């Protein structure tokens, strides 16, 4: 089980990403627009840099929904490898079976 503070930190990052998504998208559109002047681009870059650091989506870390484990995470299931194995052995994940040959 991951530390509660780490899970809470990730939840806070997710909230910030959702909160600033539109503002971040608008500023990036100004920066990437070839019609924008250099002053507009510099102003948009400065505003983008002044946004909270954790509002950037690349700072988010995928974590297991059950344990909060950050490593060995399977996106398709939202679980870490060990919990995925446990749930699969119980038959709780439809269509997933243990391979044998």
Coordinates of C-alpha atoms in Angstrom, one line a residue:
X1 CA 0.0 0.0 0.0
X2 CA 1.4 3.4 -1.0
X3 CA 1.7 6.2 1.5
X4 CA -1.5 8.1 1.9
X5 CA 0.4 11.4 1.3
X6 CA 1.6 10.2 -2.1
X7 CA -1.9 9.2 -3.2
X8 CA -3.3 12.5 -1.9
X9 CA -0.6 14.3 -3.8
X10 CA -1.6 12.6 -7.1
X11 CA -5.2 13.5 -6.5
X12 CA -4.2 17.1 -6.0
X13 CA -2.3 17.0 -9.2
X14 CA -5.3 15.6 -11.1
X15 CA -7.5 18.4 -9.7
X16 CA -5.0 21.0 -10.8
X17 CA -4.7 19.5 -14.3
X18 CA -8.5 19.6 -14.7
X19 CA -8.7 23.2 -13.3
X20 CA -6.0 24.7 -15.6
X21 CA -6.6 22.6 -18.7
X22 CA -8.5 25.2 -20.6
X23 CA -6.2 28.0 -19.7
X24 CA -3.1 26.0 -20.6
X25 CA -4.7 24.9 -23.9
X26 CA -5.4 28.6 -24.8
X27 CA -1.9 29.7 -24.0
X28 CA -0.3 26.9 -26.0
X29 CA -2.6 27.8 -29.0
X30 CA -1.3 31.4 -28.9
X31 CA 2.3 30.2 -28.7
X32 CA 1.9 27.7 -31.6
X33 CA -0.1 30.1 -33.8
X34 CA 2.1 31.4 -36.7
X35 CA -0.1 34.5 -36.9
X36 CA 0.8 35.6 -33.3
X37 CA 3.3 38.3 -32.9
X38 CA 6.5 37.8 -30.9
X39 CA 5.2 39.9 -28.0
X40 CA 2.0 37.9 -27.8
X41 CA 4.1 34.6 -27.8
X42 CA 6.4 35.9 -25.1
X43 CA 3.5 37.0 -23.0
X44 CA 1.8 33.7 -23.4
X45 CA 5.0 31.8 -22.5
X46 CA 5.4 33.9 -19.4
X47 CA 1.8 33.3 -18.3
X48 CA 2.2 29.6 -19.0
X49 CA 5.3 29.5 -16.8
X50 CA 3.5 31.3 -14.0
X51 CA 0.8 28.5 -13.8
X52 CA 1.3 26.0 -11.0
X53 CA 3.9 23.4 -11.8
X54 CA 1.6 20.5 -10.9
X55 CA -1.0 21.7 -13.3
X56 CA 1.0 20.1 -16.1
X57 CA -0.4 16.7 -17.1
X58 CA 3.1 15.3 -17.6
X59 CA 3.7 15.5 -13.8
X60 CA 0.9 13.0 -13.1
X61 CA 1.8 9.4 -12.3
X62 CA -0.4 6.4 -13.0
X63 CA -1.2 4.5 -9.8
X64 CA -3.1 1.4 -8.9
X65 CA -6.7 2.1 -7.9
X66 CA -6.5 -0.4 -5.1
X67 CA -3.1 0.0 -3.5
X68 CA -1.7 3.2 -5.0
X69 CA 1.4 1.4 -6.2
X70 CA 3.1 3.5 -9.0
X71 CA 5.1 0.8 -10.6
X72 CA 4.0 -2.3 -12.6
X73 CA 0.8 -0.4 -13.5
X74 CA -1.4 -1.8 -16.3
X75 CA -3.4 1.0 -18.0
X76 CA -6.0 -1.3 -19.4
X77 CA -7.1 -2.5 -16.0
X78 CA -6.0 0.4 -13.8
X79 CA -4.3 -2.0 -11.4
X80 CA -0.7 -2.9 -10.5
X81 CA 0.7 -6.2 -11.5
X82 CA 0.2 -8.0 -8.2
X83 CA -3.4 -6.8 -7.7
X84 CA -4.1 -7.7 -11.4
X85 CA -2.9 -11.2 -10.8
X86 CA -4.9 -11.6 -7.6
X87 CA -8.1 -10.4 -9.3
X88 CA -7.5 -12.6 -12.3
X89 CA -7.0 -15.7 -10.2
X90 CA -10.3 -14.9 -8.4
X91 CA -12.0 -14.6 -11.8
X92 CA -13.0 -11.0 -11.1
X93 CA -11.7 -9.7 -14.4
X94 CA -13.9 -10.8 -17.4
X95 CA -12.1 -12.4 -20.3
X96 CA -8.8 -12.6 -18.5
X97 CA -7.4 -16.1 -17.9
X98 CA -4.1 -17.5 -16.8
X99 CA -2.2 -18.8 -19.7
X100 CA -1.0 -22.4 -19.9
X101 CA 0.7 -24.3 -22.7

